[in-house]
Coordinates of C-alpha atoms and ligand atoms in Angstrom, one line a residue:
M347 CA 2.4 -46.4 -5.9
T348 CA -0.9 -44.5 -5.5
A349 CA -0.9 -42.6 -2.3
R350 CA -4.0 -43.1 -0.2
V351 CA -4.6 -39.7 1.4
L352 CA -7.1 -38.8 4.1
Q353 CA -8.1 -35.1 3.9
V354 CA -9.2 -33.9 7.4
S355 CA -11.1 -30.6 7.4
A356 CA -13.8 -28.9 9.4
E357 CA -15.5 -27.2 6.4
L358 CA -16.5 -28.4 2.9
Y359 CA -18.0 -26.4 0.1
P360 CA -20.9 -26.6 -0.8
L361 CA -22.2 -28.1 2.4
L362 CA -20.6 -26.0 5.1
K363 CA -18.5 -22.9 4.6
T364 CA -17.3 -19.9 6.6
G365 CA -14.4 -19.0 4.3
G366 CA -11.9 -20.1 1.8
L367 CA -11.0 -23.3 3.7
A368 CA -14.3 -24.8 2.5
D369 CA -13.6 -23.9 -1.1
V370 CA -10.2 -25.6 -0.9
A371 CA -11.5 -28.7 1.0
G372 CA -14.3 -29.0 -1.6
A373 CA -12.1 -28.8 -4.7
L374 CA -8.9 -30.5 -3.7
P375 CA -10.1 -34.1 -3.5
A376 CA -11.2 -34.3 -7.1
A377 CA -8.0 -32.5 -8.2
L378 CA -5.9 -35.0 -6.2
A379 CA -7.7 -37.9 -7.7
A380 CA -7.1 -36.5 -11.2
A381 CA -3.4 -36.1 -10.3
G382 CA -3.0 -39.7 -9.4
A383 CA -3.7 -39.9 -5.6
E384 CA -6.5 -41.8 -3.9
P385 CA -8.1 -39.2 -1.5
R386 CA -10.8 -39.7 1.0
L387 CA -12.3 -37.2 3.4
L388 CA -12.8 -37.1 7.2
L389 CA -15.3 -34.6 8.5
P390 CA -17.0 -33.9 11.8
G391 CA -20.6 -34.9 11.8
F392 CA -22.1 -31.4 11.7
P393 CA -25.8 -31.2 10.8
A394 CA -25.2 -30.1 7.2
I395 CA -22.8 -33.0 6.6
Q396 CA -25.0 -35.6 8.3
A397 CA -28.1 -34.3 6.3
A398 CA -26.2 -34.8 3.0
L399 CA -24.6 -38.1 3.8
A400 CA -25.7 -41.3 2.1
P401 CA -24.4 -43.7 4.8
E402 CA -22.7 -46.9 3.6
G403 CA -21.9 -48.4 7.0
T404 CA -20.4 -48.0 10.4
V405 CA -16.6 -48.3 10.5
A406 CA -15.9 -48.4 14.2
P407 CA -16.6 -46.7 17.5
V408 CA -14.1 -44.1 18.6
A409 CA -13.2 -44.3 22.3
L410 CA -13.5 -41.0 24.0
P411 CA -10.7 -39.7 26.3
W412 CA -13.4 -38.5 28.7
S413 CA -16.3 -40.4 30.3
E414 CA -19.7 -39.1 28.9
G415 CA -21.0 -39.4 25.3
R416 CA -20.2 -41.7 22.3
A417 CA -18.6 -41.3 18.9
T418 CA -18.7 -43.5 15.8
L419 CA -16.9 -43.4 12.5
L420 CA -19.3 -43.7 9.6
R421 CA -18.5 -44.2 6.0
G422 CA -20.7 -43.0 3.2
R423 CA -21.0 -40.7 0.1
L424 CA -21.6 -37.0 -0.2
P425 CA -23.3 -35.6 -3.4
G426 CA -20.7 -34.3 -5.9
F427 CA -17.8 -36.2 -4.3
G428 CA -16.5 -39.1 -6.3
M429 CA -14.9 -40.9 -3.3
P430 CA -16.1 -42.4 0.0
V431 CA -16.0 -40.0 3.0
Y432 CA -15.7 -40.7 6.7
V433 CA -17.9 -38.8 9.1
L434 CA -17.3 -38.6 12.8
D435 CA -20.7 -39.1 14.3
A436 CA -20.8 -37.6 17.8
P437 CA -24.1 -35.9 18.3
G438 CA -23.2 -34.6 21.7
L439 CA -20.3 -32.6 20.2
F440 CA -21.3 -31.8 16.6
D441 CA -25.1 -31.7 16.4
R442 CA -25.5 -28.0 17.0
A443 CA -26.8 -25.0 15.2
G444 CA -24.5 -22.2 14.3
N445 CA -21.2 -22.5 12.5
P446 CA -18.5 -25.2 13.0
Y447 CA -16.7 -23.3 15.7
G448 CA -19.3 -21.3 17.6
D449 CA -23.0 -20.5 18.3
A450 CA -25.2 -18.3 16.4
D451 CA -23.8 -15.2 18.2
G452 CA -20.3 -16.2 17.2
V453 CA -19.2 -17.3 20.7
A454 CA -16.8 -20.2 20.5
Y455 CA -18.1 -23.4 22.0
A456 CA -16.6 -24.1 25.4
D457 CA -15.7 -27.7 24.4
N458 CA -14.0 -27.0 21.1
H459 CA -10.8 -28.6 22.4
R460 CA -12.8 -31.9 22.8
R461 CA -14.6 -31.5 19.5
F462 CA -11.4 -31.1 17.4
A463 CA -9.3 -33.4 19.5
L464 CA -11.7 -36.2 18.7
L465 CA -11.4 -35.3 15.0
G466 CA -7.7 -35.9 15.3
L467 CA -8.2 -39.1 17.2
A468 CA -10.5 -40.4 14.5
A469 CA -7.9 -39.6 11.9
A470 CA -5.4 -41.7 13.8
R471 CA -7.8 -44.6 14.2
L472 CA -8.2 -44.6 10.4
A473 CA -4.5 -44.5 10.0
E474 CA -4.3 -47.5 12.3
G475 CA -6.6 -49.5 10.1
A476 CA -10.1 -48.9 11.7
D477 CA -11.5 -49.4 8.2
A478 CA -9.9 -52.7 7.1
A479 CA -10.8 -52.0 3.5
W480 CA -8.9 -48.7 3.3
R481 CA -6.0 -47.4 5.4
P482 CA -4.4 -44.0 4.5
D483 CA -0.7 -43.8 3.8
V484 CA -0.9 -40.0 4.4
V485 CA -3.1 -38.0 6.7
H486 CA -3.4 -34.5 5.4
A487 CA -4.8 -32.1 8.1
H488 CA -6.1 -28.6 7.3
D489 CA -5.8 -25.7 9.8
W490 CA -5.8 -25.9 13.6
H491 CA -9.1 -27.8 13.7
A492 CA -7.3 -30.8 12.3
G493 CA -3.9 -30.1 13.9
L494 CA -4.2 -32.8 16.6
A495 CA -4.5 -35.4 13.8
C496 CA -0.7 -34.9 13.4
A497 CA 0.0 -35.4 17.1
H498 CA -2.3 -38.5 17.4
V499 CA -0.7 -40.1 14.3
A500 CA 2.7 -39.4 15.7
A501 CA 1.7 -41.0 19.0
S502 CA 0.3 -44.0 17.2
R503 CA 3.5 -44.3 15.1
A504 CA 5.6 -44.3 18.2
R505 CA 3.5 -47.3 19.4
R506 CA 4.0 -48.9 15.9
R507 CA 0.3 -49.0 15.2
T508 CA 0.6 -47.1 12.0
A509 CA 3.3 -46.1 9.4
A510 CA 1.2 -43.2 8.1
R511 CA 2.9 -39.9 7.3
T512 CA 1.2 -36.5 8.0
V513 CA 0.9 -33.2 6.1
F514 CA -0.4 -30.1 7.8
T515 CA -1.6 -27.2 5.8
I516 CA -1.8 -23.7 7.3
H517 CA -4.7 -21.8 5.9
N518 CA -4.4 -19.0 8.4
L519 CA -1.7 -18.9 11.1
A520 CA -3.7 -16.3 13.1
Y521 CA -6.3 -18.8 14.2
Q522 CA -4.4 -21.2 16.4
G523 CA -6.8 -23.1 18.6
L524 CA -5.4 -22.1 22.0
F525 CA -6.8 -23.7 25.1
P526 CA -6.0 -23.7 28.8
A527 CA -3.3 -26.2 29.9
G528 CA -5.9 -27.8 32.2
H529 CA -7.7 -29.1 29.1
F530 CA -4.7 -31.2 28.0
G531 CA -6.1 -34.3 29.8
D532 CA -9.1 -34.3 27.5
L533 CA -7.0 -34.6 24.4
G534 CA -6.1 -38.3 24.6
L535 CA -2.4 -37.5 23.9
P536 CA 0.6 -39.1 25.8
A537 CA 1.6 -36.9 28.7
H538 CA 5.0 -36.0 27.3
H539 CA 3.3 -34.2 24.4
Y540 CA 2.6 -31.4 26.8
A541 CA 6.0 -29.9 26.2
M542 CA 7.8 -27.2 24.3
E543 CA 8.7 -30.0 21.9
G544 CA 5.0 -30.7 21.5
V545 CA 1.7 -29.0 21.9
E546 CA 2.6 -26.5 24.6
F547 CA 2.7 -22.8 23.6
H548 CA 3.4 -20.2 26.3
G549 CA 1.6 -22.2 29.0
Q550 CA -1.4 -23.2 26.8
V551 CA -2.3 -26.0 24.5
S552 CA -2.0 -25.0 20.8
F553 CA -3.7 -27.1 18.2
M554 CA -1.8 -25.2 15.5
K555 CA 1.5 -25.9 17.1
A556 CA 0.6 -29.6 17.3
G557 CA 0.2 -29.6 13.5
L558 CA 3.5 -27.6 12.9
H559 CA 5.5 -29.7 15.4
F560 CA 4.3 -33.2 14.6
A561 CA 3.6 -33.1 10.8
D562 CA 6.1 -34.7 8.6
A563 CA 5.6 -31.9 6.1
I564 CA 4.0 -28.5 6.4
T565 CA 2.4 -26.5 3.6
T566 CA 0.7 -23.2 3.4
V567 CA -1.4 -21.7 0.6
S568 CA 1.0 -19.4 -1.2
P569 CA 4.8 -19.1 -1.7
S570 CA 4.9 -15.5 -0.3
Y571 CA 3.0 -16.5 2.9
A572 CA 5.4 -19.4 3.3
R573 CA 8.2 -16.9 3.6
E574 CA 6.3 -14.3 5.6
I575 CA 5.3 -16.6 8.4
R576 CA 9.0 -17.3 9.1
T577 CA 9.3 -13.6 10.2
P578 CA 8.4 -12.2 13.7
E579 CA 6.0 -9.7 12.0
Q580 CA 3.8 -12.4 10.5
G581 CA 4.8 -15.5 12.5
C582 CA 2.2 -15.1 15.2
G583 CA 4.7 -16.3 17.7
L584 CA 5.4 -19.5 15.8
D585 CA 8.0 -18.1 13.4
G586 CA 10.9 -19.7 15.4
L587 CA 9.4 -23.1 15.0
L588 CA 8.6 -22.4 11.3
R589 CA 12.2 -21.3 10.7
R590 CA 13.5 -24.5 12.3
R591 CA 11.2 -26.5 10.1
A592 CA 11.8 -24.5 7.0
D593 CA 13.2 -27.5 5.1
V594 CA 9.8 -29.2 5.3
L595 CA 7.7 -26.1 4.8
H596 CA 6.3 -25.5 1.3
G597 CA 4.1 -22.8 -0.3
I598 CA 1.6 -24.3 -2.7
L599 CA -0.8 -21.7 -4.2
N600 CA -4.5 -22.6 -4.0
G601 CA -6.4 -23.1 -7.1
V602 CA -9.9 -22.0 -8.2
D603 CA -12.7 -24.4 -8.9
Y604 CA -13.6 -23.0 -12.3
A605 CA -16.6 -25.3 -12.5
V606 CA -18.0 -23.1 -9.7
W607 CA -16.4 -19.8 -10.5
S608 CA -16.6 -19.0 -14.3
P609 CA -18.8 -16.3 -15.8
A610 CA -19.1 -18.4 -19.0
H611 CA -21.4 -20.9 -17.3
D612 CA -22.5 -19.3 -14.0
R613 CA -26.2 -19.7 -14.0
G614 CA -26.7 -17.3 -11.1
I615 CA -25.6 -14.2 -12.9
A616 CA -27.6 -12.0 -15.2
Q617 CA -25.8 -12.8 -18.4
A618 CA -22.9 -15.2 -19.2
Y619 CA -19.7 -13.8 -20.6
D620 CA -16.0 -14.5 -20.9
A621 CA -12.7 -12.9 -22.1
D622 CA -13.7 -13.3 -25.8
R623 CA -17.3 -12.1 -25.3
P624 CA -17.2 -9.7 -22.4
A625 CA -20.4 -7.9 -23.3
G626 CA -22.5 -9.8 -20.7
K627 CA -20.6 -8.2 -17.9
A628 CA -22.4 -4.8 -18.5
A629 CA -25.7 -6.6 -18.0
C630 CA -24.4 -8.2 -14.7
K631 CA -23.3 -4.7 -13.5
A632 CA -26.6 -3.1 -14.3
A633 CA -28.5 -5.9 -12.6
L634 CA -26.3 -5.6 -9.5
Q635 CA -26.8 -1.8 -9.4
R636 CA -30.5 -2.2 -9.8
D637 CA -30.8 -5.0 -7.1
C638 CA -28.8 -2.9 -4.7
G639 CA -30.7 0.3 -5.3
L640 CA -27.6 2.1 -6.8
D641 CA -27.7 4.4 -9.7
V642 CA -27.8 2.3 -12.8
A643 CA -24.8 4.0 -14.4
A644 CA -22.4 2.1 -16.8
G645 CA -19.9 5.0 -16.4
A646 CA -19.6 4.7 -12.6
P647 CA -16.8 2.3 -11.6
L648 CA -18.3 -0.3 -9.3
F649 CA -16.2 -1.6 -6.4
G650 CA -17.2 -4.9 -4.8
I651 CA -16.3 -6.5 -1.5
V652 CA -17.2 -10.1 -0.5
S653 CA -15.5 -10.8 2.8
R654 CA -15.4 -11.9 6.4
L655 CA -15.6 -8.7 8.3
T656 CA -12.4 -9.0 10.3
E657 CA -9.3 -7.0 11.1
Q658 CA -7.3 -9.2 8.7
K659 CA -9.2 -8.0 5.6
G660 CA -8.1 -4.4 5.8
L661 CA -11.6 -3.0 5.7
P662 CA -10.8 0.0 7.9
L663 CA -8.6 1.2 5.0
V664 CA -11.6 1.0 2.7
L665 CA -13.6 3.2 5.1
Q666 CA -10.7 5.6 5.1
V667 CA -10.5 5.9 1.3
L668 CA -14.3 5.8 0.8
P669 CA -14.6 9.6 0.5
D670 CA -12.1 9.5 -2.4
L671 CA -14.0 6.6 -4.0
L672 CA -17.3 8.5 -3.8
A673 CA -15.8 11.8 -4.9
G674 CA -14.5 10.1 -8.0
G675 CA -18.0 9.0 -8.9
G676 CA -17.4 5.4 -7.8
Q677 CA -19.9 3.0 -6.2
L678 CA -19.4 0.3 -3.5
V679 CA -21.2 -2.9 -2.8
V680 CA -20.2 -4.7 0.4
L681 CA -21.3 -8.3 1.3
G682 CA -19.8 -9.4 4.6
S683 CA -20.5 -10.9 8.0
G684 CA -18.6 -10.7 11.2
D685 CA -17.4 -7.7 13.2
A686 CA -20.4 -5.6 14.2
R687 CA -18.5 -2.3 14.2
L688 CA -17.3 -2.7 10.6
D689 CA -20.8 -3.8 9.6
E690 CA -22.3 -0.7 11.2
A691 CA -19.7 1.6 9.5
F692 CA -20.6 0.2 6.1
A693 CA -24.3 0.4 7.0
A694 CA -23.9 4.1 7.9
A695 CA -22.1 4.8 4.7
A696 CA -24.9 3.1 2.7
A697 CA -27.5 5.2 4.6
R698 CA -25.6 8.4 3.8
H699 CA -25.1 7.5 0.1
P700 CA -27.8 5.1 -0.8
R701 CA -27.3 5.6 -4.6
Q702 CA -23.5 4.9 -4.3
V703 CA -23.1 2.5 -1.4
A704 CA -24.9 -0.7 -0.7
R705 CA -24.2 -3.1 2.2
R706 CA -25.5 -6.7 2.6
T707 CA -24.9 -9.0 5.6
G708 CA -24.8 -12.7 6.1
M709 CA -23.4 -15.5 4.1
D710 CA -24.9 -15.4 0.6
E711 CA -23.2 -17.6 -2.0
G712 CA -25.4 -16.4 -4.9
L713 CA -25.0 -12.7 -4.1
A714 CA -21.2 -13.3 -3.8
H715 CA -21.2 -14.5 -7.4
R716 CA -23.4 -11.6 -8.6
I717 CA -21.1 -9.0 -6.9
V718 CA -18.0 -10.5 -8.4
A719 CA -19.7 -10.6 -11.8
G720 CA -21.1 -7.1 -11.6
S721 CA -18.1 -5.3 -10.2
D722 CA -15.4 -3.5 -12.1
V723 CA -13.0 -3.9 -9.2
V724 CA -12.9 -6.2 -6.2
L725 CA -11.3 -4.7 -3.1
V726 CA -9.0 -7.0 -1.1
P727 CA -6.6 -4.7 0.9
S728 CA -5.9 -7.4 3.5
R729 CA -3.4 -6.7 6.2
F730 CA -2.2 -10.2 5.6
E731 CA -3.6 -12.9 3.3
P732 CA -2.4 -16.5 3.3
C733 CA -3.8 -17.0 -0.2
G734 CA -7.0 -15.2 -0.8
L735 CA -9.6 -16.6 -3.2
T736 CA -11.8 -13.5 -3.9
Q737 CA -9.0 -11.8 -5.9
L738 CA -8.7 -15.0 -8.0
Y739 CA -12.5 -15.0 -8.5
G740 CA -12.3 -11.3 -9.4
L741 CA -9.6 -12.0 -12.0
R742 CA -11.8 -14.7 -13.7
Y743 CA -14.9 -12.4 -13.7
G744 CA -13.0 -9.4 -15.0
A745 CA -13.4 -7.5 -11.7
L746 CA -9.8 -6.2 -11.4
P747 CA -8.4 -6.9 -7.9
L748 CA -7.2 -3.9 -5.8
V749 CA -4.9 -5.5 -3.2
H750 CA -2.3 -5.0 -0.5
R751 CA 0.8 -6.7 -1.9
V752 CA 1.1 -9.5 0.7
G753 CA 0.8 -13.2 0.8
G754 CA -1.2 -14.8 -1.9
L755 CA -2.3 -11.4 -3.1
A756 CA 1.3 -10.6 -4.0
D757 CA 1.6 -13.9 -5.9
T758 CA -1.5 -13.5 -8.0
V759 CA -2.1 -9.8 -8.9
V760 CA 0.1 -7.7 -11.2
D761 CA -0.1 -3.9 -10.6
C762 CA -1.0 -1.5 -13.4
T763 CA 2.4 0.1 -13.6
L764 CA 3.4 1.7 -16.9
E765 CA 5.8 -1.1 -17.7
D766 CA 3.3 -3.9 -17.0
L767 CA 0.6 -2.0 -18.9
A768 CA 3.0 -1.8 -21.9
A769 CA 3.9 -5.4 -21.5
G770 CA 0.3 -6.5 -21.3
T771 CA 0.9 -8.3 -18.0
A772 CA -1.0 -6.0 -15.6
T773 CA -4.1 -7.5 -14.0
G774 CA -5.1 -5.2 -11.2
F775 CA -3.9 -2.7 -8.6
A776 CA -1.4 -3.5 -5.8
F777 CA 0.0 -1.3 -3.1
D778 CA 2.9 -1.7 -0.6
G779 CA 2.6 -0.4 2.9
F780 CA -0.5 -1.0 4.9
D781 CA -1.8 2.5 5.2
A782 CA -4.6 4.7 3.8
D783 CA -2.3 6.8 1.6
A784 CA -0.9 3.8 -0.2
C785 CA -4.4 2.4 -0.7
R786 CA -5.6 5.8 -1.9
R787 CA -2.8 5.9 -4.5
A788 CA -3.9 2.4 -5.8
L789 CA -7.4 3.7 -5.9
R790 CA -6.2 6.7 -8.0
R791 CA -4.5 4.3 -10.4
A792 CA -7.8 2.5 -10.8
F793 CA -9.7 5.7 -11.6
A794 CA -6.9 6.8 -14.0
L795 CA -7.2 3.5 -15.9
W796 CA -11.0 3.8 -15.8
Q797 CA -10.6 7.0 -17.8
R798 CA -9.0 5.0 -20.6
P799 CA -11.6 2.5 -21.5
E800 CA -9.5 0.7 -24.1
D801 CA -6.7 0.1 -21.7
W802 CA -9.2 -1.0 -19.0
A803 CA -10.7 -3.5 -21.5
A804 CA -7.2 -4.8 -22.3
V805 CA -6.2 -5.3 -18.6
R806 CA -9.6 -6.9 -18.0
A807 CA -9.0 -9.4 -20.8
T808 CA -5.6 -10.2 -19.4
A809 CA -7.1 -10.7 -16.0
M810 CA -9.8 -13.0 -17.3
R811 CA -7.3 -15.2 -19.1
Q812 CA -5.2 -15.9 -16.0
R813 CA -5.4 -19.5 -14.9
F814 CA -5.1 -20.6 -11.3
G815 CA -6.5 -24.1 -11.7
W816 CA -6.2 -26.9 -9.2
D817 CA -4.3 -29.2 -11.4
D818 CA -0.9 -27.5 -10.7
A819 CA -1.5 -27.4 -6.9
A820 CA -2.7 -31.0 -6.9
R821 CA 0.4 -32.2 -8.8
R822 CA 2.6 -30.5 -6.1
Y823 CA 0.7 -32.2 -3.3
V824 CA 0.9 -35.6 -4.9
A825 CA 4.7 -35.1 -5.4
L826 CA 4.9 -34.1 -1.7
Y827 CA 3.0 -37.3 -0.6
G828 CA 5.2 -39.4 -2.9
G829 CA 8.4 -37.9 -1.3
L830 CA 7.1 -38.6 2.2
L831 CA 6.3 -42.2 1.3
S832 CA 9.6 -43.0 -0.4
G833 CA 11.6 -41.1 2.3
Ligands
ADP910 P1 -10.9 -16.3 4.0 O1 -10.9 -17.7 3.9 O2 -9.8 -15.7 4.7 O3 -12.2 -15.7 4.4 P2 -10.7 -16.3 1.0 O4 -10.6 -15.2 0.1 O5 -9.8 -17.4 0.9 O6 -10.7 -15.7 2.5 O7 -12.1 -17.0 0.9 C1 -13.3 -16.4 1.2 C2 -14.4 -17.2 0.6 O8 -15.6 -16.9 1.4 C3 -14.8 -16.9 -0.8 O9 -15.3 -18.1 -1.4 C4 -15.8 -15.8 -0.7 O10 -16.6 -15.7 -1.8 C5 -16.6 -16.3 0.5 N1 -17.3 -15.3 1.3 C6 -16.8 -14.5 2.3 N2 -17.7 -13.7 2.8 C7 -18.9 -14.1 2.2 C8 -20.3 -13.8 2.4 N3 -20.6 -12.9 3.3 N4 -21.2 -14.4 1.7 C9 -20.8 -15.4 0.8 N5 -19.6 -15.8 0.6 C10 -18.6 -15.2 1.3
GLC911 C1 -7.7 -18.9 4.9 C2 -7.0 -17.6 4.5 C3 -7.2 -17.3 3.0 C4 -7.1 -18.6 2.2 C5 -8.0 -19.6 2.7 C6 -8.0 -20.9 1.9 O1 -9.0 -18.6 5.3 O2 -7.4 -16.5 5.3 O3 -6.2 -16.4 2.6 O4 -7.4 -18.3 0.8 O5 -7.7 -20.0 4.0 O6 -6.7 -21.5 1.9

């Protein structure tokens, strides 16, 4: 039986992206279809989605749990997606500038609980058969924004209006969608869902907990993170629940969309290259140095960062080891948006060392590719990292990842120890212990390898030959759906 699966997500590459969630939501549907499932998408009607939508019709109105406004489910097509998509058209909630979650200044919208509750409600309406032509067997909800889909489907299953199963994927447990208890009445859920065995979390409403409690299966985006979040250190207060549900919690590593991220056919970079013909990488590096005003020096190891500027990403460690990086003759290019203080710190470093440090702000997809292509190393020293995609892009583009050994970083990067160098399995630099000294030692390993160009080239070739495609992940998701439907 082919599982009909509704993917519910708040972001979608290439239309709307604040981080890796968009990359996953954009690549997974095609991979699922190739692996034998029948996916469709449900998205909030954000301006970028509405502008790209070729509508095919109205599915049904969605009744709001509050009085003002209106909402309608539309069906249509989005360019590049080979399946119909559902868009929740509710202009009063979604037709706003800024990112999906907040205004241009990064302040979260005051009615986010309503906005994302309605997304969950719409998913449940589809599970109940709102579109007579296509009813999902599985609702697959991504991150807290879609967490209420699991609660609403559970409620509608209790009323025998659907038999759909739910899968909830944790992309980042740290963002939980917490709201005051007084907002519960807006969510359209049965009153008894406001309970410890429900969406209540320390006197608040938690959309993340709704997903974790009500989903039939939980996944997260790497095997290591699936273990880490069951500990008090990394469980963000939800480790007890995750331990209780360990039998339905699976770690499925994200893939890379190699149609988007491959130096062999990346039209935005200075010169194409791959593992067998790596020469073009030097041209990409020179172009990046030139564009960023750095010394155009092939011999200077170039370190790149493409990141949200948040505590999670370990960027204070980079600032702490920056003197060593510069003293060793290295260069640094940072592209990031987010925390103003981190941004100012990198801006100050760039002002002090304009030929060695460059800093760019904002979301810039093209520059992200040019940085990964032009860098010798990508820095991802995250405090925690559910999966991490930039290290996977770094591997593919021969920019060796320097990472803190946690989560998906631990699962995808092999440190340049003597034994892994000898075995030909090393692909980057990984350190244990989240402190500047450990990070500095990894940096020293990078400089030591840089002094041995033949070894560097060999590690780089190994890195570029790694494969983290979506096919494997998609097969696992399809097996999971199959298990839920036969169980
Ligand atoms: P997270 O989702 O936690 O931010 P990931 O490594 O999974 O981390 O994904 C980050 C994604 O966002 C990558 O595709 C990366 O290239 C992209 N990205 C992050 N910051 C920027 C930026 N300032 N400009 C362009 N792309 C960015
Ligand atoms: C989250 C995580 C990141 C992961 C991404 C996609 O944003 O922080 O580690 O790669 O989701 O799953």
